[in-house]
Short mmCIF file of C-alpha atoms and ligand atoms in Angstrom, two decimals:
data_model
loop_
_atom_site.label_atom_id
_atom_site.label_comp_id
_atom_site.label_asym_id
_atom_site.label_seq_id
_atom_site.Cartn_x
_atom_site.Cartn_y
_atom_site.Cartn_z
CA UNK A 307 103.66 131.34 118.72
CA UNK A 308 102.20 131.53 115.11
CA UNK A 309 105.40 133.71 113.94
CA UNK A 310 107.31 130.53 114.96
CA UNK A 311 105.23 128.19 113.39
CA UNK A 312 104.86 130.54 110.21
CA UNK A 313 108.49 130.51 109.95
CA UNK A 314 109.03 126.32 110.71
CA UNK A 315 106.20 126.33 107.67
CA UNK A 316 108.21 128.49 105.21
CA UNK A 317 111.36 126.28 105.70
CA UNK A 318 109.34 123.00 105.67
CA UNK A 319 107.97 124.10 102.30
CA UNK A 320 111.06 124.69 100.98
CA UNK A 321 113.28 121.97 102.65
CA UNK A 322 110.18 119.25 100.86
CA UNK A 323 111.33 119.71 97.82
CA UNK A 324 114.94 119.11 98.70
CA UNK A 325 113.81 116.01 100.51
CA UNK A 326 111.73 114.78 97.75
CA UNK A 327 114.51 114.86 95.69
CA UNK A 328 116.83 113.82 97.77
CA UNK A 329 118.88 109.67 97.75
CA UNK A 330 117.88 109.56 100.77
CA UNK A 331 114.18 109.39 100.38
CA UNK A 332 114.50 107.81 97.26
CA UNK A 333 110.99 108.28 95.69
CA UNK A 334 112.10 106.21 92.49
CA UNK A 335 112.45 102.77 94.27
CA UNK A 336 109.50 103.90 96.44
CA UNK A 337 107.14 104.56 93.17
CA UNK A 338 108.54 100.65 91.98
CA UNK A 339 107.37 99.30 95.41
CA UNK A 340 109.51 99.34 98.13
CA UNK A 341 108.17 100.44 101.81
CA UNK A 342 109.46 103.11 103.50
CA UNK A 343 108.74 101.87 106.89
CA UNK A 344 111.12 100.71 109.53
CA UNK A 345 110.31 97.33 110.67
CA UNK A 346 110.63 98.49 114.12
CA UNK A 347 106.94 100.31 113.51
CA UNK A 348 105.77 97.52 111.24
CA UNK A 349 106.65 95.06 113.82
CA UNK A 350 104.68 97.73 116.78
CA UNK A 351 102.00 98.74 115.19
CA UNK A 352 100.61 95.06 113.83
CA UNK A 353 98.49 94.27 110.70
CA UNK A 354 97.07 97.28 109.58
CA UNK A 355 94.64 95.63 106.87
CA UNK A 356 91.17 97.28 106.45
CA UNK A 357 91.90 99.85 109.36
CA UNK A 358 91.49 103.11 109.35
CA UNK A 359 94.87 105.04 110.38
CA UNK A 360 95.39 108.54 110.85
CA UNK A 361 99.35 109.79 109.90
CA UNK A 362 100.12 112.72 111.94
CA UNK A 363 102.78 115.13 110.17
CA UNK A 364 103.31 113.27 107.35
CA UNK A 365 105.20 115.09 105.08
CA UNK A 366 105.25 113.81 101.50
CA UNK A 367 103.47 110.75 102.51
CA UNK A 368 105.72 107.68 101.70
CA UNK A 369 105.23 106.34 105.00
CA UNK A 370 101.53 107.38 104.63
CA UNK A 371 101.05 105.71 101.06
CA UNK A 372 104.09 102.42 102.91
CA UNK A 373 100.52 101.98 105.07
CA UNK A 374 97.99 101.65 102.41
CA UNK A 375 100.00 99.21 100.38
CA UNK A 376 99.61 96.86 103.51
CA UNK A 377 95.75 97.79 103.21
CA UNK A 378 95.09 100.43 105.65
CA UNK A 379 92.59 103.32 104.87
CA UNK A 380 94.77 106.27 105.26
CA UNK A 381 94.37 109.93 106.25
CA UNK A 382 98.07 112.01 106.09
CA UNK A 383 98.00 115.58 107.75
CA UNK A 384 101.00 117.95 107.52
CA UNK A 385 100.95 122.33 107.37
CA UNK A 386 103.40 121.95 104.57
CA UNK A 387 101.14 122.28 101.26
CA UNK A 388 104.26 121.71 98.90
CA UNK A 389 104.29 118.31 100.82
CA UNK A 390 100.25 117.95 100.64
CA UNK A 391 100.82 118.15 97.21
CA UNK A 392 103.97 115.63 96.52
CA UNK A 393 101.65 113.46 99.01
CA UNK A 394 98.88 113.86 96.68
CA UNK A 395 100.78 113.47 93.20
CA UNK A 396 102.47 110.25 94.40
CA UNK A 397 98.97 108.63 95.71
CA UNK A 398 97.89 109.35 91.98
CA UNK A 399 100.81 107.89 90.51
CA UNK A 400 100.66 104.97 92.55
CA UNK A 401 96.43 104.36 92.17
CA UNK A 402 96.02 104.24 95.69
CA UNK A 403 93.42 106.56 97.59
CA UNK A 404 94.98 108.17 100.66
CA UNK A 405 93.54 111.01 101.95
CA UNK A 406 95.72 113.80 102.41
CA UNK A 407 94.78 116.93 104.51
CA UNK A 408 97.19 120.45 104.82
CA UNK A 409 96.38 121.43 107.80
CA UNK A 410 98.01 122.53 111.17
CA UNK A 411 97.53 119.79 113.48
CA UNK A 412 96.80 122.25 116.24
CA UNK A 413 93.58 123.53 113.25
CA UNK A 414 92.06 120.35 112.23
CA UNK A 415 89.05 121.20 113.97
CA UNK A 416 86.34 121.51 111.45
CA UNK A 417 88.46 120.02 108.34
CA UNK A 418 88.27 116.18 110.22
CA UNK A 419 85.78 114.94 112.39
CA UNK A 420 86.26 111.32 112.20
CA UNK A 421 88.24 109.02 114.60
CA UNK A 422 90.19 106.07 113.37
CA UNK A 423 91.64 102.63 114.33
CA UNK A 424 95.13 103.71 114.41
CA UNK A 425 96.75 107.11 115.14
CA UNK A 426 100.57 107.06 113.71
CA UNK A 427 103.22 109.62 114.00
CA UNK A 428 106.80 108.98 113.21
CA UNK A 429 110.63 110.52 113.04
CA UNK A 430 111.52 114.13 113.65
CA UNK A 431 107.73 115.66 114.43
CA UNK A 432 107.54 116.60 118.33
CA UNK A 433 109.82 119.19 118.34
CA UNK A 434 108.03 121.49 116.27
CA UNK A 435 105.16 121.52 118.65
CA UNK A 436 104.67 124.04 120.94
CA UNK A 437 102.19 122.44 122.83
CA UNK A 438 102.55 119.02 123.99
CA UNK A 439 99.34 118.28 126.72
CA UNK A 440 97.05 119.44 123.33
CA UNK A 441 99.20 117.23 121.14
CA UNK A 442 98.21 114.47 123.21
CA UNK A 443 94.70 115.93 123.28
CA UNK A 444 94.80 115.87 119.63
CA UNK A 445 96.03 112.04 119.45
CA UNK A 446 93.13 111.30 121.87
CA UNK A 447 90.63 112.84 119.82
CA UNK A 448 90.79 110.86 116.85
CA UNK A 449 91.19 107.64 117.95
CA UNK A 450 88.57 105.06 118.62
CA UNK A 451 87.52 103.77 121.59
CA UNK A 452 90.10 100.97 121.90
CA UNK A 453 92.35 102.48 119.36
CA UNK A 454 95.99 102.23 119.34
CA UNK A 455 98.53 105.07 119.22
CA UNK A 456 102.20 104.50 118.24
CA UNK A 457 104.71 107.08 117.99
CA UNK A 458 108.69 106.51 117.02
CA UNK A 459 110.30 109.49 117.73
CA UNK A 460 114.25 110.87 118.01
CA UNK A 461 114.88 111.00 122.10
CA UNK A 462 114.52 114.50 123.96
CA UNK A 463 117.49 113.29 126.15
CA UNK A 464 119.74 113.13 122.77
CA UNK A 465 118.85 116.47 121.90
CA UNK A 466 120.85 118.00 124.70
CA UNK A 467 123.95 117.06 122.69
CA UNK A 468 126.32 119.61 120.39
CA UNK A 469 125.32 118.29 116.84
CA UNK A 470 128.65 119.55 115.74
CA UNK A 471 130.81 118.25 118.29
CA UNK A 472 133.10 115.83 115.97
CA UNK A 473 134.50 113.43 117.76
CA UNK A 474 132.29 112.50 121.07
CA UNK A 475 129.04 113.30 123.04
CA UNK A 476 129.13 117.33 124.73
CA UNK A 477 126.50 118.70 126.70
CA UNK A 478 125.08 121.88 125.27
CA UNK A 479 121.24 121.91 125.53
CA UNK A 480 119.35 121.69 128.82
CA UNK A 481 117.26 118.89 129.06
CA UNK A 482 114.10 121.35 131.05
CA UNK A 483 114.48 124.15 128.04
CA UNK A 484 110.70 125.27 127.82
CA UNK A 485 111.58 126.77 124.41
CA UNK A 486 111.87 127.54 121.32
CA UNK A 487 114.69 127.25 120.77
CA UNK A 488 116.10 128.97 117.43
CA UNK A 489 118.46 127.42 115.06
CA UNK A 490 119.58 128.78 112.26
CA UNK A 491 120.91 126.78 109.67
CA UNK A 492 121.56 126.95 105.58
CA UNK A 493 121.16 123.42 104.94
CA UNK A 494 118.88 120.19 105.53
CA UNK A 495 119.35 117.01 106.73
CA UNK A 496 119.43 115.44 103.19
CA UNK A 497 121.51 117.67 101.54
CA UNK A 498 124.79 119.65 102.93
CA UNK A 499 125.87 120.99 99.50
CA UNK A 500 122.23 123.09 98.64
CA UNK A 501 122.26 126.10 100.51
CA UNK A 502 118.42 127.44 101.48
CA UNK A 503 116.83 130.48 102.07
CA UNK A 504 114.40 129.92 105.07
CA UNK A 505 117.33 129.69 107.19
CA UNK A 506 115.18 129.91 110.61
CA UNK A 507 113.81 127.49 112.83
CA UNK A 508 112.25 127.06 116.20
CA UNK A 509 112.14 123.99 117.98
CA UNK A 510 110.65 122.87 121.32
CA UNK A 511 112.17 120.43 123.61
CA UNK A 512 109.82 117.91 125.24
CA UNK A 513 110.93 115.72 127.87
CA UNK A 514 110.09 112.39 128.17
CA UNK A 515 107.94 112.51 131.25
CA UNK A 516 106.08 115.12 129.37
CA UNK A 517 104.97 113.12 126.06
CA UNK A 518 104.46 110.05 128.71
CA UNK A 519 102.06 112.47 131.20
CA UNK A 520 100.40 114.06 128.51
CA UNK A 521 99.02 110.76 126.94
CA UNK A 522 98.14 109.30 130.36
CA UNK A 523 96.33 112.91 130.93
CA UNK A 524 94.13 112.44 127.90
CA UNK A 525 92.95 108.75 128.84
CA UNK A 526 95.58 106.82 126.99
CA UNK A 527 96.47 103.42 128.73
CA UNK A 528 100.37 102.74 127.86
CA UNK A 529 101.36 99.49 126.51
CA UNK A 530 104.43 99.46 126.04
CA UNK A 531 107.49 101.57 126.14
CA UNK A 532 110.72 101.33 124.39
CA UNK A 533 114.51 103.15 124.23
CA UNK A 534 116.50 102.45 121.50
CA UNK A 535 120.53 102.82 120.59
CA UNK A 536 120.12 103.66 117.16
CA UNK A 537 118.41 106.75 115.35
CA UNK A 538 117.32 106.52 111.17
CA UNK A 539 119.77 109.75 110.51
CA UNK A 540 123.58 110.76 111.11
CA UNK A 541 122.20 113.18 114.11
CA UNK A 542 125.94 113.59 114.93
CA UNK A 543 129.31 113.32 112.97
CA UNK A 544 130.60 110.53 115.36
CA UNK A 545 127.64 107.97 114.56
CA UNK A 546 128.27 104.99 111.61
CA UNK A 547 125.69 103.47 109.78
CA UNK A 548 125.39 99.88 109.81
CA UNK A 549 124.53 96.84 108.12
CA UNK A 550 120.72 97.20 109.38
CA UNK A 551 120.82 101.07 107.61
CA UNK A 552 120.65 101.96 111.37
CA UNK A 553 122.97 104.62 112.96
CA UNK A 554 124.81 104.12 116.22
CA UNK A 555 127.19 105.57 118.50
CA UNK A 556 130.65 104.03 117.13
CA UNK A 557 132.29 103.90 120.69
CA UNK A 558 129.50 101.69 122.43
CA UNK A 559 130.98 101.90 125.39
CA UNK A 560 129.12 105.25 125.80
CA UNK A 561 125.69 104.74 124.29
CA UNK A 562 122.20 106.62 124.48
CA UNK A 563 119.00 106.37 123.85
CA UNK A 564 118.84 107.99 120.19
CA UNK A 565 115.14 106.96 120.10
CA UNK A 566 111.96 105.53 121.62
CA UNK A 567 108.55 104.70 120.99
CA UNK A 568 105.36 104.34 122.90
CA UNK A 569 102.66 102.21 122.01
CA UNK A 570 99.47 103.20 124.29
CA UNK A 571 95.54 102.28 123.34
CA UNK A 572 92.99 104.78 124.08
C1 SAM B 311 110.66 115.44 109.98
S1 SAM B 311 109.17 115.69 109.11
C2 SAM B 311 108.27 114.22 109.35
C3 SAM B 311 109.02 113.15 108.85
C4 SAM B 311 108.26 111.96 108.39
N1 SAM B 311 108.42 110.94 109.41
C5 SAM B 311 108.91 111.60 107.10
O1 SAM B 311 109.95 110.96 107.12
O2 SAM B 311 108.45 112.05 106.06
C6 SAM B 311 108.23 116.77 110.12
C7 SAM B 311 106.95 117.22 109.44
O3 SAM B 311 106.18 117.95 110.39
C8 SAM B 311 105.47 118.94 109.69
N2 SAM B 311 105.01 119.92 110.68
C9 SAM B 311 105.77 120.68 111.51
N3 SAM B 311 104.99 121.39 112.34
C10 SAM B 311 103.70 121.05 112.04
C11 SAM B 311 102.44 121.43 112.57
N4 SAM B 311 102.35 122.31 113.57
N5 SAM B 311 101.32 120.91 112.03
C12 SAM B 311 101.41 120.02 110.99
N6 SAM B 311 102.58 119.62 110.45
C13 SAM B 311 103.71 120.13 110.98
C14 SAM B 311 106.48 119.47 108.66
O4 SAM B 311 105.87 120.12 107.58
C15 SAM B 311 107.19 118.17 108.26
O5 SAM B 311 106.60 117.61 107.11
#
């Protein structure tokens, strides 16, 4: 497992920088003030004003730092530590005093021993996770007694479809893959001109009944859960953006879910 992980770690590190860079994070207009949070979690996930919230996998940290504007305590984790530090360097720049941590999620033991009010993870995470009943575990462990959990995530069931098919949805992944899976791909999701190096990647599929079960295994009471139509990035050449910034399925005659969240309370 850890040559997998070592190998997701070298491409995160270098893909960061890309990202960080990139139009479509758009650090600039975040460093002037704008939030980079969807108000689909905003809405979910409630005032978040002198709480303590844990960000699991949290990259560079916008949405991290998009939390502590609104006057949460935060705590970001990620493995990446080119992202720790980005994380780090914008909390500086913006006088605000996140904690960030690099650090596995599946090593945190001894480096955090808190829990918190709010456990938050968002946008493109489970599938680098081997492990999803010690995921949940994880989430479990650092939340509060009567702590809430909310995670927006891409949908497993989407995943089964060929990325490069052009013009409609075509079955290529099974839905029960136990994984990894390996891709193997030059370029990231911000940027198709930059060719990278760390060209590997292994993913693991999760499905739905899975994430559910595994929170319900480790004591979490589910409040509510929600499919959506829409997903935050192109995930295939046949989806528009629209007005909202949202991507959907142009043909809606044949949509999906593209995403879903689950907001449970320990
Ligand atoms: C798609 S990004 C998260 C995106 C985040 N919502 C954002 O927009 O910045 C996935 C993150 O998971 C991190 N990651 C992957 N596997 C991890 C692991 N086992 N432990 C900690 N972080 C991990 C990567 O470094 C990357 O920053």
């Amino acid at each position: 497992m850890k040559e997998f992980m070592d190998k997701n770690l070298a491409r995160w590190n270098e893909t960061t920088e890309i990202h960080a860079n990139s139009e479509e994070y758009d650090i600039e207009s975040f460093l002037k003030g704008r939030n980079s949070l969807y108000s689909l979690e905003l809405e979910e996930v409630g005032d978040v004003k002198n709480k303590s919230l844990l960000h699991l996998q949290c990259q560079f940290g916008m949405d991290t730092l998009s939390w502590a504007r609104l006057g949460a305590t935060v705590t970001g984790v990620d493995f990446s530590d080119v992202a720790i530090k980005r994380a780090q360097s914008l909390n500086e720049k913006l006088g605000l005093s996140a904690r960030f941590i690099c650090s596995n999620i599946y090593g945190l033991d001894g480096k955090l021993d808190e829990q918190f009010d709010i456990v938050f993870t968002s946008y493109g995470i489970l599938t680098w996770l081997p492990d999803i009943e010690k995921w949940a575990e994880i989430v479990a462990k650092y939340l509060k007694p009567g702590g809430l959990f909310f995670i927006v995530e891409f949908h497993p069931f989407a995943m089964v479809f060929d990325d490069e098919s052009k013009t409609k949805l075509r079955y290529r992944y099974s839905y029960f893959d136990k994984g990894p899976l390996h891709f193997a791909s030059e370029y990231t999701y911000t940027d198709q001109e930059k060719l990278i190096e760390n060209v590997d990647a292994y993913e693991w599929q999760h499905t739905f009944s899975d994430i559910l079960t595994a929170l319900i295994d480790n004591g979490l009471t589910i409040l509510n859960v929600k499919e959506y139509p829409f997903t935050t990035f192109q995930q295939f050449p046949f989806v528009e953006k629209c007005e909202d910034g949202l991507w959907r399925i142009k043909d809606n005659k044949y949509e999906i879910p593209l995403m879903f969240s689950i907001k449970a309370k320990k």
